[in-house]
Amino acid sequence: MTIRPSRLYRLTLAALLGAAALLLPYGAAARLERLGFAGGPDGSAFQLVSNGIAVLISRAIVSVEVHDQASAGSLENLRRIESGAADFGVVYASDAFLGRHAKLMRDTTRYGKVMTVARLYGIPAHLVVRADSGIDDVARLAGKKIAVGLPGSGAAVAAQRYFEGLALWHKMQPQFVDTTRGMAALAAGRIDAAWVLAPAPHAAIVNTASSTRLRLLPLYQASLRGTLPTTHPYYSAATIPAGTYPGIEHAVQTVEDAALWAAGSHVDEGIVRAALERVYSGEGLDTMRTLAYATATMSPDNALQGVVTPLHAGARGYWTARGVSLPPLPLN
């Protein structure tokens, strides 16, 4: 069959364009895709991190534009990703695990579409007492007043999980106040201990330690005496380094939750992989480490530390290619 020149020209041009597309960065030849990244309240670590990653992805993948979404926090992000209202989000490891197993408090929904991309940073538990209190072990808190955070907050829920695992929750007197008020009450001697779940150093503890001698109780070894490791496997061991707080000159082993970068299972594998390549590049990590003190130690070495929920397929591909050992997890 004879091909007319005009048709031959069109076929040649199409072939050349197709070949050129293969040489472009991921997504360069595709239509613009708008994605949402659910973060947290304005000024929070969640919001700073989500905005930073959104900007890095948008600059790295020319066909993708990622918009940071304000949010109430982890649980809202989990629900948005599951429903498709958000594509990425920052989610507590505890919420991701319990949501996947339909065990969230007052919520029996199974959040099976929320997949882990990476661990961003740890959120250690602090159990603070006055140095002159005579309290040197968690077991001595029976009958004591302990500030645990506002009702329903992540800190208060974590405190209940921890102390229930040691059969102590119903033997103590939880005080549902925020961290600032809790530390002030501890300094004044109105309560016996304060539970704080937050990246270290925490400003309220630093401020109190500047005028009151404090002690941090070791939580990890104590947790092994109870059921926490088996009932809540997303809590992992962590160390609060010596000198983190004024007057506390020794390292303290504790337990921590983690902030995860999560993605919906509907998000394209190539987009997730390209996003990871950008964020975990040298320049990307430099950017992330300056966003908040919580991300100062962000690294490929701890990106899957303590992860107990399934990885997104794009994340599996990226971390495998990078030589990072994958945790033994189900695929979905």
PDB file of N, CA and C in Angstrom, residues 7-58:
ATOM      1  N   ARG A   7       0.472  11.645   5.228  1.00  0.00           N
ATOM      2  CA  ARG A   7       0.235  10.627   6.251  1.00  0.00           C
ATOM      3  C   ARG A   7       1.559  10.128   6.823  1.00  0.00           C
ATOM      4  N   LEU A   8       2.557   9.947   5.940  1.00  0.00           N
ATOM      5  CA  LEU A   8       3.877   9.527   6.391  1.00  0.00           C
ATOM      6  C   LEU A   8       4.450  10.545   7.369  1.00  0.00           C
ATOM      7  N   TYR A   9       4.239  11.817   7.063  1.00  0.00           N
ATOM      8  CA  TYR A   9       4.730  12.884   7.955  1.00  0.00           C
ATOM      9  C   TYR A   9       4.076  12.773   9.327  1.00  0.00           C
ATOM     10  N   ARG A  10       2.762  12.528   9.317  1.00  0.00           N
ATOM     11  CA  ARG A  10       2.051  12.435  10.592  1.00  0.00           C
ATOM     12  C   ARG A  10       2.533  11.237  11.407  1.00  0.00           C
ATOM     13  N   LEU A  11       2.756  10.113  10.759  1.00  0.00           N
ATOM     14  CA  LEU A  11       3.226   8.927  11.463  1.00  0.00           C
ATOM     15  C   LEU A  11       4.626   9.132  12.034  1.00  0.00           C
ATOM     16  N   THR A  12       5.494   9.767  11.234  1.00  0.00           N
ATOM     17  CA  THR A  12       6.865  10.030  11.698  1.00  0.00           C
ATOM     18  C   THR A  12       6.861  10.973  12.884  1.00  0.00           C
ATOM     19  N   LEU A  13       6.040  12.032  12.801  1.00  0.00           N
ATOM     20  CA  LEU A  13       5.963  13.001  13.894  1.00  0.00           C
ATOM     21  C   LEU A  13       5.463  12.337  15.170  1.00  0.00           C
ATOM     22  N   ALA A  14       4.453  11.496  15.042  1.00  0.00           N
ATOM     23  CA  ALA A  14       3.912  10.811  16.218  1.00  0.00           C
ATOM     24  C   ALA A  14       4.966   9.914  16.854  1.00  0.00           C
ATOM     25  N   ALA A  15       5.749   9.229  16.007  1.00  0.00           N
ATOM     26  CA  ALA A  15       6.798   8.356  16.535  1.00  0.00           C
ATOM     27  C   ALA A  15       7.867   9.154  17.260  1.00  0.00           C
ATOM     28  N   LEU A  16       8.244  10.304  16.674  1.00  0.00           N
ATOM     29  CA  LEU A  16       9.265  11.145  17.304  1.00  0.00           C
ATOM     30  C   LEU A  16       8.783  11.697  18.638  1.00  0.00           C
ATOM     31  N   LEU A  17       7.528  12.129  18.692  1.00  0.00           N
ATOM     32  CA  LEU A  17       6.981  12.657  19.944  1.00  0.00           C
ATOM     33  C   LEU A  17       6.915  11.571  21.010  1.00  0.00           C
ATOM     34  N   GLY A  18       6.537  10.368  20.594  1.00  0.00           N
ATOM     35  CA  GLY A  18       6.475   9.271  21.551  1.00  0.00           C
ATOM     36  C   GLY A  18       7.845   8.940  22.105  1.00  0.00           C
ATOM     37  N   ALA A  19       8.863   8.946  21.226  1.00  0.00           N
ATOM     38  CA  ALA A  19      10.223   8.672  21.686  1.00  0.00           C
ATOM     39  C   ALA A  19      10.716   9.761  22.616  1.00  0.00           C
ATOM     40  N   ALA A  20      10.385  11.006  22.295  1.00  0.00           N
ATOM     41  CA  ALA A  20      10.821  12.126  23.140  1.00  0.00           C
ATOM     42  C   ALA A  20      10.197  12.037  24.520  1.00  0.00           C
ATOM     43  N   ALA A  21       8.950  11.586  24.569  1.00  0.00           N
ATOM     44  CA  ALA A  21       8.269  11.494  25.866  1.00  0.00           C
ATOM     45  C   ALA A  21       8.986  10.531  26.802  1.00  0.00           C
ATOM     46  N   LEU A  22       9.621   9.505  26.204  1.00  0.00           N
ATOM     47  CA  LEU A  22      10.328   8.541  27.041  1.00  0.00           C
ATOM     48  C   LEU A  22      11.556   9.142  27.700  1.00  0.00           C
ATOM     49  N   LEU A  23      12.069  10.242  27.138  1.00  0.00           N
ATOM     50  CA  LEU A  23      13.269  10.876  27.671  1.00  0.00           C
ATOM     51  C   LEU A  23      12.963  11.920  28.724  1.00  0.00           C
ATOM     52  N   LEU A  24      11.686  12.271  28.910  1.00  0.00           N
ATOM     53  CA  LEU A  24      11.313  13.307  29.869  1.00  0.00           C
ATOM     54  C   LEU A  24      11.202  12.736  31.274  1.00  0.00           C
ATOM     55  N   PRO A  25      11.263  13.595  32.306  1.00  0.00           N
ATOM     56  CA  PRO A  25      11.057  13.128  33.677  1.00  0.00           C
ATOM     57  C   PRO A  25       9.680  12.507  33.817  1.00  0.00           C
ATOM     58  N   TYR A  26       9.516  11.707  34.893  1.00  0.00           N
ATOM     59  CA  TYR A  26       8.229  11.050  35.096  1.00  0.00           C
ATOM     60  C   TYR A  26       7.105  12.074  35.065  1.00  0.00           C
ATOM     61  N   GLY A  27       6.073  11.789  34.277  1.00  0.00           N
ATOM     62  CA  GLY A  27       4.893  12.638  34.264  1.00  0.00           C
ATOM     63  C   GLY A  27       4.967  13.813  33.320  1.00  0.00           C
ATOM     64  N   ALA A  28       6.135  14.046  32.673  1.00  0.00           N
ATOM     65  CA  ALA A  28       6.270  15.262  31.880  1.00  0.00           C
ATOM     66  C   ALA A  28       5.350  15.270  30.674  1.00  0.00           C
ATOM     67  N   ALA A  29       5.019  14.086  30.144  1.00  0.00           N
ATOM     68  CA  ALA A  29       4.199  14.043  28.942  1.00  0.00           C
ATOM     69  C   ALA A  29       2.717  13.880  29.256  1.00  0.00           C
ATOM     70  N   ALA A  30       2.365  13.759  30.524  1.00  0.00           N
ATOM     71  CA  ALA A  30       0.977  13.520  30.907  1.00  0.00           C
ATOM     72  C   ALA A  30       0.250  14.831  31.169  1.00  0.00           C
ATOM     73  N   ARG A  31      -1.080  14.750  31.230  1.00  0.00           N
ATOM     74  CA  ARG A  31      -1.856  15.940  31.557  1.00  0.00           C
ATOM     75  C   ARG A  31      -1.646  16.302  33.016  1.00  0.00           C
ATOM     76  N   LEU A  32      -1.906  17.565  33.361  1.00  0.00           N
ATOM     77  CA  LEU A  32      -1.715  18.023  34.728  1.00  0.00           C
ATOM     78  C   LEU A  32      -2.696  17.316  35.658  1.00  0.00           C
ATOM     79  N   GLU A  33      -2.173  16.717  36.700  1.00  0.00           N
ATOM     80  CA  GLU A  33      -2.995  16.025  37.685  1.00  0.00           C
ATOM     81  C   GLU A  33      -2.888  16.760  39.010  1.00  0.00           C
ATOM     82  N   ARG A  34      -4.029  17.110  39.585  1.00  0.00           N
ATOM     83  CA  ARG A  34      -4.048  17.848  40.852  1.00  0.00           C
ATOM     84  C   ARG A  34      -4.338  16.891  42.000  1.00  0.00           C
ATOM     85  N   LEU A  35      -3.449  16.883  42.972  1.00  0.00           N
ATOM     86  CA  LEU A  35      -3.572  15.994  44.119  1.00  0.00           C
ATOM     87  C   LEU A  35      -3.622  16.808  45.406  1.00  0.00           C
ATOM     88  N   GLY A  36      -4.227  16.226  46.445  1.00  0.00           N
ATOM     89  CA  GLY A  36      -4.324  16.907  47.734  1.00  0.00           C
ATOM     90  C   GLY A  36      -3.491  16.211  48.793  1.00  0.00           C
ATOM     91  N   PHE A  37      -2.813  17.016  49.631  1.00  0.00           N
ATOM     92  CA  PHE A  37      -1.997  16.487  50.728  1.00  0.00           C
ATOM     93  C   PHE A  37      -2.561  17.030  52.034  1.00  0.00           C
ATOM     94  N   ALA A  38      -3.195  16.169  52.831  1.00  0.00           N
ATOM     95  CA  ALA A  38      -3.833  16.580  54.082  1.00  0.00           C
ATOM     96  C   ALA A  38      -2.793  16.688  55.191  1.00  0.00           C
ATOM     97  N   GLY A  39      -2.746  17.863  55.829  1.00  0.00           N
ATOM     98  CA  GLY A  39      -1.737  18.117  56.852  1.00  0.00           C
ATOM     99  C   GLY A  39      -2.319  18.260  58.240  1.00  0.00           C
ATOM    100  N   GLY A  40      -2.347  19.493  58.745  1.00  0.00           N
ATOM    101  CA  GLY A  40      -2.836  19.718  60.101  1.00  0.00           C
ATOM    102  C   GLY A  40      -3.240  21.154  60.290  1.00  0.00           C
ATOM    103  N   PRO A  41      -3.496  21.558  61.531  1.00  0.00           N
ATOM    104  CA  PRO A  41      -3.847  22.951  61.810  1.00  0.00           C
ATOM    105  C   PRO A  41      -2.710  23.886  61.410  1.00  0.00           C
ATOM    106  N   ASP A  42      -3.045  25.116  61.122  1.00  0.00           N
ATOM    107  CA  ASP A  42      -2.056  26.099  60.695  1.00  0.00           C
ATOM    108  C   ASP A  42      -0.930  26.215  61.721  1.00  0.00           C
ATOM    109  N   GLY A  43       0.307  26.110  61.250  1.00  0.00           N
ATOM    110  CA  GLY A  43       1.464  26.248  62.123  1.00  0.00           C
ATOM    111  C   GLY A  43       1.912  24.977  62.810  1.00  0.00           C
ATOM    112  N   SER A  44       1.131  23.898  62.695  1.00  0.00           N
ATOM    113  CA  SER A  44       1.498  22.631  63.338  1.00  0.00           C
ATOM    114  C   SER A  44       2.597  21.933  62.543  1.00  0.00           C
ATOM    115  N   ALA A  45       3.268  20.966  63.184  1.00  0.00           N
ATOM    116  CA  ALA A  45       4.298  20.192  62.490  1.00  0.00           C
ATOM    117  C   ALA A  45       3.693  19.447  61.302  1.00  0.00           C
ATOM    118  N   PHE A  46       2.485  18.898  61.473  1.00  0.00           N
ATOM    119  CA  PHE A  46       1.812  18.212  60.364  1.00  0.00           C
ATOM    120  C   PHE A  46       1.660  19.143  59.164  1.00  0.00           C
ATOM    121  N   GLN A  47       1.233  20.375  59.412  1.00  0.00           N
ATOM    122  CA  GLN A  47       1.004  21.318  58.320  1.00  0.00           C
ATOM    123  C   GLN A  47       2.319  21.714  57.652  1.00  0.00           C
ATOM    124  N   LEU A  48       3.347  21.964  58.434  1.00  0.00           N
ATOM    125  CA  LEU A  48       4.646  22.347  57.878  1.00  0.00           C
ATOM    126  C   LEU A  48       5.211  21.229  57.008  1.00  0.00           C
ATOM    127  N   VAL A  49       5.093  19.998  57.482  1.00  0.00           N
ATOM    128  CA  VAL A  49       5.621  18.855  56.746  1.00  0.00           C
ATOM    129  C   VAL A  49       4.825  18.609  55.469  1.00  0.00           C
ATOM    130  N   SER A  50       3.504  18.630  55.563  1.00  0.00           N
ATOM    131  CA  SER A  50       2.677  18.371  54.379  1.00  0.00           C
ATOM    132  C   SER A  50       2.903  19.428  53.313  1.00  0.00           C
ATOM    133  N   ASN A  51       3.022  20.681  53.720  1.00  0.00           N
ATOM    134  CA  ASN A  51       3.265  21.748  52.757  1.00  0.00           C
ATOM    135  C   ASN A  51       4.638  21.586  52.105  1.00  0.00           C
ATOM    136  N   GLY A  52       5.640  21.228  52.909  1.00  0.00           N
ATOM    137  CA  GLY A  52       6.977  21.039  52.358  1.00  0.00           C
ATOM    138  C   GLY A  52       7.028  19.928  51.329  1.00  0.00           C
ATOM    139  N   ILE A  53       6.398  18.792  51.636  1.00  0.00           N
ATOM    140  CA  ILE A  53       6.394  17.675  50.690  1.00  0.00           C
ATOM    141  C   ILE A  53       5.592  18.035  49.443  1.00  0.00           C
ATOM    142  N   ALA A  54       4.467  18.722  49.628  1.00  0.00           N
ATOM    143  CA  ALA A  54       3.638  19.119  48.485  1.00  0.00           C
ATOM    144  C   ALA A  54       4.434  19.978  47.509  1.00  0.00           C
ATOM    145  N   VAL A  55       5.197  20.916  48.027  1.00  0.00           N
ATOM    146  CA  VAL A  55       6.005  21.794  47.169  1.00  0.00           C
ATOM    147  C   VAL A  55       7.085  20.991  46.453  1.00  0.00           C
ATOM    148  N   LEU A  56       7.758  20.104  47.174  1.00  0.00           N
ATOM    149  CA  LEU A  56       8.817  19.299  46.558  1.00  0.00           C
ATOM    150  C   LEU A  56       8.274  18.419  45.438  1.00  0.00           C
ATOM    151  N   ILE A  57       7.118  17.786  45.669  1.00  0.00           N
ATOM    152  CA  ILE A  57       6.542  16.922  44.635  1.00  0.00           C
ATOM    153  C   ILE A  57       6.141  17.744  43.415  1.00  0.00           C
ATOM    154  N   SER A  58       5.492  18.870  43.642  1.00  0.00           N
ATOM    155  CA  SER A  58       5.016  19.699  42.532  1.00  0.00           C
ATOM    156  C   SER A  58       6.167  20.170  41.654  1.00  0.00           C
TER     157      SER A  58
END
